[in-house]
mmCIF file of N, CA and C in Angstrom:
data_model
loop_
_atom_site.group_PDB
_atom_site.id
_atom_site.type_symbol
_atom_site.label_atom_id
_atom_site.label_comp_id
_atom_site.label_asym_id
_atom_site.label_seq_id
_atom_site.Cartn_x
_atom_site.Cartn_y
_atom_site.Cartn_z
ATOM 1 N N UNK A 1 14.707 51.286 -16.251
ATOM 2 C CA UNK A 1 14.675 50.917 -17.213
ATOM 3 C C UNK A 1 14.696 49.146 -16.898
ATOM 4 N N UNK A 2 15.991 48.811 -16.764
ATOM 5 C CA UNK A 2 15.960 47.556 -17.263
ATOM 6 C C UNK A 2 15.672 47.016 -16.077
ATOM 7 N N UNK A 3 15.472 47.205 -15.016
ATOM 8 C CA UNK A 3 14.342 46.685 -14.261
ATOM 9 C C UNK A 3 12.945 46.307 -14.824
ATOM 10 N N UNK A 4 12.116 47.240 -15.441
ATOM 11 C CA UNK A 4 10.898 46.972 -16.225
ATOM 12 C C UNK A 4 11.320 45.797 -17.436
ATOM 13 N N UNK A 5 12.295 45.615 -17.607
ATOM 14 C CA UNK A 5 12.837 44.995 -19.175
ATOM 15 C C UNK A 5 12.426 43.572 -18.510
ATOM 16 N N UNK A 6 13.224 43.360 -17.366
ATOM 17 C CA UNK A 6 13.785 41.674 -16.604
ATOM 18 C C UNK A 6 12.064 41.579 -16.088
ATOM 19 N N UNK A 7 10.789 42.336 -15.449
ATOM 20 C CA UNK A 7 9.921 42.358 -14.616
ATOM 21 C C UNK A 7 9.167 41.598 -16.069
ATOM 22 N N UNK A 8 9.031 42.776 -17.153
ATOM 23 C CA UNK A 8 8.331 41.608 -18.103
ATOM 24 C C UNK A 8 8.858 40.650 -18.650
ATOM 25 N N UNK A 9 10.040 40.489 -18.952
ATOM 26 C CA UNK A 9 10.573 38.661 -18.933
ATOM 27 C C UNK A 9 10.525 38.066 -18.385
ATOM 28 N N UNK A 10 10.362 38.406 -16.837
ATOM 29 C CA UNK A 10 9.775 37.463 -15.979
ATOM 30 C C UNK A 10 7.882 37.300 -16.002
ATOM 31 N N UNK A 11 7.340 38.147 -16.222
ATOM 32 C CA UNK A 11 6.441 37.659 -16.822
ATOM 33 C C UNK A 11 6.070 37.517 -17.825
ATOM 34 N N UNK A 12 6.419 37.092 -18.571
ATOM 35 C CA UNK A 12 6.477 36.237 -19.999
ATOM 36 C C UNK A 12 6.866 34.886 -19.941
ATOM 37 N N UNK A 13 7.352 34.767 -18.859
ATOM 38 C CA UNK A 13 7.808 33.625 -18.374
ATOM 39 C C UNK A 13 7.209 32.555 -17.984
ATOM 40 N N UNK A 14 6.074 33.540 -16.780
ATOM 41 C CA UNK A 14 5.538 32.783 -15.945
ATOM 42 C C UNK A 14 4.065 32.650 -16.487
ATOM 43 N N UNK A 15 3.608 33.633 -17.494
ATOM 44 C CA UNK A 15 2.489 33.862 -18.408
ATOM 45 C C UNK A 15 2.881 32.712 -19.447
ATOM 46 N N UNK A 16 3.834 32.098 -19.903
ATOM 47 C CA UNK A 16 3.988 30.446 -20.732
ATOM 48 C C UNK A 16 4.049 29.838 -19.775
ATOM 49 N N UNK A 17 4.729 29.747 -18.912
ATOM 50 C CA UNK A 17 4.496 28.400 -18.214
ATOM 51 C C UNK A 17 3.327 28.176 -17.775
ATOM 52 N N UNK A 18 2.417 29.194 -16.953
ATOM 53 C CA UNK A 18 1.295 28.976 -17.127
ATOM 54 C C UNK A 18 0.663 28.337 -17.904
ATOM 55 N N UNK A 19 0.724 29.062 -18.826
ATOM 56 C CA UNK A 19 -0.320 28.443 -20.492
ATOM 57 C C UNK A 19 0.346 27.000 -20.767
ATOM 58 N N UNK A 20 1.336 26.486 -20.576
ATOM 59 C CA UNK A 20 1.577 25.233 -20.800
ATOM 60 C C UNK A 20 1.218 24.067 -20.005
ATOM 61 N N UNK A 21 0.956 25.085 -18.272
ATOM 62 C CA UNK A 21 0.302 24.085 -17.260
ATOM 63 C C UNK A 21 -1.007 23.856 -17.570
ATOM 64 N N UNK A 22 -1.927 24.880 -18.414
ATOM 65 C CA UNK A 22 -3.398 24.864 -18.685
ATOM 66 C C UNK A 22 -3.131 23.668 -19.592
ATOM 67 N N UNK A 23 -2.995 23.589 -20.478
ATOM 68 C CA UNK A 23 -2.297 22.840 -21.746
ATOM 69 C C UNK A 23 -2.395 21.386 -21.162
ATOM 70 N N UNK A 24 -1.314 21.430 -20.513
ATOM 71 C CA UNK A 24 -1.159 19.753 -20.267
ATOM 72 C C UNK A 24 -2.164 19.422 -18.889
ATOM 73 N N UNK A 25 -2.985 20.134 -18.239
ATOM 74 C CA UNK A 25 -3.852 19.833 -17.114
ATOM 75 C C UNK A 25 -4.885 19.530 -18.084
ATOM 76 N N UNK A 26 -5.442 20.134 -19.628
ATOM 77 C CA UNK A 26 -6.751 19.659 -20.313
ATOM 78 C C UNK A 26 -6.289 18.385 -20.947
ATOM 79 N N UNK A 27 -4.846 18.284 -21.128
ATOM 80 C CA UNK A 27 -4.594 17.303 -22.220
ATOM 81 C C UNK A 27 -5.067 15.881 -20.967
ATOM 82 N N UNK A 28 -4.422 16.088 -19.719
ATOM 83 C CA UNK A 28 -4.295 14.940 -18.653
ATOM 84 C C UNK A 28 -5.621 14.731 -18.377
ATOM 85 N N UNK A 29 -6.419 15.438 -18.538
ATOM 86 C CA UNK A 29 -8.556 15.015 -18.261
ATOM 87 C C UNK A 29 -8.814 14.650 -19.115
ATOM 88 N N UNK A 30 -8.367 14.699 -20.704
ATOM 89 C CA UNK A 30 -8.694 14.022 -21.710
ATOM 90 C C UNK A 30 -8.561 13.172 -21.797
ATOM 91 N N UNK A 31 -7.259 12.398 -21.649
ATOM 92 C CA UNK A 31 -6.881 11.591 -21.226
ATOM 93 C C UNK A 31 -7.124 10.108 -20.003
ATOM 94 N N UNK A 32 -7.486 11.141 -19.142
ATOM 95 C CA UNK A 32 -7.970 10.268 -17.892
ATOM 96 C C UNK A 32 -9.820 10.024 -18.195
ATOM 97 N N UNK A 33 -10.258 11.000 -19.522
ATOM 98 C CA UNK A 33 -11.492 10.657 -19.284
ATOM 99 C C UNK A 33 -11.816 9.589 -20.482
ATOM 100 N N UNK A 34 -10.445 9.365 -21.530
ATOM 101 C CA UNK A 34 -10.598 8.420 -22.529
ATOM 102 C C UNK A 34 -10.110 7.078 -21.819
ATOM 103 N N UNK A 35 -8.888 7.079 -21.226
ATOM 104 C CA UNK A 35 -8.817 6.081 -19.975
ATOM 105 C C UNK A 35 -10.082 5.206 -19.688
ATOM 106 N N UNK A 36 -10.883 6.083 -18.876
ATOM 107 C CA UNK A 36 -12.075 5.554 -18.020
ATOM 108 C C UNK A 36 -13.111 5.104 -19.376
ATOM 109 N N UNK A 37 -13.307 5.482 -20.417
ATOM 110 C CA UNK A 37 -13.979 5.069 -21.302
ATOM 111 C C UNK A 37 -13.582 3.504 -22.200
ATOM 112 N N UNK A 38 -12.563 3.693 -22.214
ATOM 113 C CA UNK A 38 -11.928 2.471 -22.416
ATOM 114 C C UNK A 38 -11.956 0.861 -21.593
ATOM 115 N N UNK A 39 -11.690 1.723 -20.743
ATOM 116 C CA UNK A 39 -12.069 0.813 -19.073
ATOM 117 C C UNK A 39 -13.432 0.390 -19.173
ATOM 118 N N UNK A 40 -14.359 0.871 -19.153
ATOM 119 C CA UNK A 40 -15.456 0.592 -19.406
ATOM 120 C C UNK A 40 -15.892 -0.424 -20.634
ATOM 121 N N UNK A 41 -15.487 0.321 -21.864
ATOM 122 C CA UNK A 41 -15.194 -0.388 -23.067
ATOM 123 C C UNK A 41 -15.010 -2.361 -22.863
ATOM 124 N N UNK A 42 -14.368 -1.798 -22.387
ATOM 125 C CA UNK A 42 -13.070 -3.028 -22.168
ATOM 126 C C UNK A 42 -13.558 -4.441 -21.227
ATOM 127 N N UNK A 43 -14.331 -3.891 -20.024
ATOM 128 C CA UNK A 43 -15.372 -4.271 -19.280
ATOM 129 C C UNK A 43 -16.261 -5.288 -19.790
ATOM 130 N N UNK A 44 -17.079 -4.106 -20.385
ATOM 131 C CA UNK A 44 -17.821 -4.500 -21.175
ATOM 132 C C UNK A 44 -17.966 -5.843 -22.298
ATOM 133 N N UNK A 45 -16.623 -5.298 -23.316
ATOM 134 C CA UNK A 45 -16.316 -6.478 -24.089
ATOM 135 C C UNK A 45 -16.103 -7.781 -23.378
ATOM 136 N N UNK A 46 -14.824 -7.978 -22.271
ATOM 137 C CA UNK A 46 -15.092 -9.038 -21.123
ATOM 138 C C UNK A 46 -16.356 -9.533 -21.033
ATOM 139 N N UNK A 47 -16.945 -9.090 -20.036
ATOM 140 C CA UNK A 47 -18.210 -10.137 -20.155
ATOM 141 C C UNK A 47 -19.129 -10.298 -21.301
ATOM 142 N N UNK A 48 -19.109 -9.887 -22.241
ATOM 143 C CA UNK A 48 -19.561 -10.208 -23.843
ATOM 144 C C UNK A 48 -18.695 -11.683 -24.151
ATOM 145 N N UNK A 49 -17.475 -11.572 -23.849
ATOM 146 C CA UNK A 49 -16.437 -12.536 -24.528
ATOM 147 C C UNK A 49 -17.131 -13.826 -23.637
ATOM 148 N N UNK A 50 -16.591 -13.919 -22.247
ATOM 149 C CA UNK A 50 -16.820 -14.808 -21.060
ATOM 150 C C UNK A 50 -18.846 -15.477 -21.237
ATOM 151 N N UNK A 51 -19.571 -14.716 -21.936
ATOM 152 C CA UNK A 51 -21.050 -14.932 -22.114
ATOM 153 C C UNK A 51 -21.002 -15.975 -23.486
ATOM 154 N N UNK A 52 -20.069 -15.369 -24.117
ATOM 155 C CA UNK A 52 -19.764 -16.227 -25.432
ATOM 156 C C UNK A 52 -19.137 -17.765 -25.081
ATOM 157 N N UNK A 53 -18.157 -17.528 -24.348
ATOM 158 C CA UNK A 53 -17.186 -18.908 -24.101
ATOM 159 C C UNK A 53 -18.079 -20.019 -23.282
ATOM 160 N N UNK A 54 -19.316 -19.507 -22.226
ATOM 161 C CA UNK A 54 -20.179 -20.104 -21.572
ATOM 162 C C UNK A 54 -21.069 -20.689 -22.582
ATOM 163 N N UNK A 55 -21.456 -19.796 -23.722
ATOM 164 C CA UNK A 55 -22.596 -20.254 -24.575
ATOM 165 C C UNK A 55 -22.171 -21.469 -25.668
ATOM 166 N N UNK A 56 -20.624 -21.084 -26.023
ATOM 167 C CA UNK A 56 -20.114 -22.068 -26.805
ATOM 168 C C UNK A 56 -19.932 -23.473 -25.649
ATOM 169 N N UNK A 57 -19.614 -23.547 -24.262
ATOM 170 C CA UNK A 57 -19.698 -24.982 -23.876
ATOM 171 C C UNK A 57 -20.595 -25.389 -23.688
ATOM 172 N N UNK A 58 -21.824 -24.383 -23.450
ATOM 173 C CA UNK A 58 -23.221 -25.509 -23.437
ATOM 174 C C UNK A 58 -23.337 -25.603 -24.736
ATOM 175 N N UNK A 59 -22.835 -25.243 -25.942
ATOM 176 C CA UNK A 59 -22.771 -26.123 -27.238
ATOM 177 C C UNK A 59 -22.559 -27.189 -27.496
ATOM 178 N N UNK A 60 -21.083 -27.573 -26.925
ATOM 179 C CA UNK A 60 -20.203 -28.748 -26.885
ATOM 180 C C UNK A 60 -20.372 -29.691 -25.946
ATOM 181 N N UNK A 61 -21.307 -29.026 -24.815
ATOM 182 C CA UNK A 61 -21.746 -30.339 -24.084
ATOM 183 C C UNK A 61 -23.033 -30.982 -24.691
ATOM 184 N N UNK A 62 -23.871 -30.009 -25.057
ATOM 185 C CA UNK A 62 -24.613 -30.531 -26.140
ATOM 186 C C UNK A 62 -24.646 -32.054 -27.153
ATOM 187 N N UNK A 63 -23.469 -31.032 -28.133
ATOM 188 C CA UNK A 63 -23.174 -32.189 -29.087
ATOM 189 C C UNK A 63 -22.318 -33.237 -28.436
ATOM 190 N N UNK A 64 -22.065 -33.205 -27.513
ATOM 191 C CA UNK A 64 -21.104 -34.622 -26.719
ATOM 192 C C UNK A 64 -21.979 -35.155 -26.156
ATOM 193 N N UNK A 65 -23.178 -34.733 -25.583
ATOM 194 C CA UNK A 65 -23.984 -35.295 -25.426
ATOM 195 C C UNK A 65 -24.871 -36.065 -26.152
ATOM 196 N N UNK A 66 -24.996 -35.521 -27.216
ATOM 197 C CA UNK A 66 -25.740 -36.040 -28.514
ATOM 198 C C UNK A 66 -25.288 -37.216 -29.131
ATOM 199 N N UNK A 67 -23.846 -36.899 -29.263
ATOM 200 C CA UNK A 67 -22.909 -37.883 -29.804
ATOM 201 C C UNK A 67 -22.647 -39.216 -28.908
ATOM 202 N N UNK A 68 -22.645 -39.043 -27.395
ATOM 203 C CA UNK A 68 -22.685 -39.950 -26.735
ATOM 204 C C UNK A 68 -23.844 -41.216 -26.622
ATOM 205 N N UNK A 69 -25.081 -40.234 -27.041
ATOM 206 C CA UNK A 69 -26.096 -41.024 -27.356
ATOM 207 C C UNK A 69 -26.397 -41.392 -28.317
ATOM 208 N N UNK A 70 -25.868 -41.377 -29.112
ATOM 209 C CA UNK A 70 -26.099 -41.783 -30.898
ATOM 210 C C UNK A 70 -25.426 -43.058 -30.693
ATOM 211 N N UNK A 71 -23.681 -43.025 -30.129
ATOM 212 C CA UNK A 71 -23.094 -43.920 -30.287
ATOM 213 C C UNK A 71 -23.294 -45.454 -29.022
ATOM 214 N N UNK A 72 -24.038 -44.867 -28.575
ATOM 215 C CA UNK A 72 -24.625 -46.019 -27.388
ATOM 216 C C UNK A 72 -25.885 -46.674 -27.762
ATOM 217 N N UNK A 73 -26.364 -46.220 -28.958
ATOM 218 C CA UNK A 73 -27.847 -45.900 -29.033
ATOM 219 C C UNK A 73 -27.412 -47.562 -30.088
#
């Protein structure tokens, strides 16, 4: 009887461990998916930011050129 009780207890511990591991594995997969999505979003935002910087540089150069021409005219 005592052996059976110990086996049931061991089974329950292993079962609990297995469920915990599966839960952690699912959480890890979800977090990896989220990190990948955030990395992609960050890359897209960085590209957009660089495009806006270049656009602003071009505008400032055009204004500078216009003001220089106006000053020397």
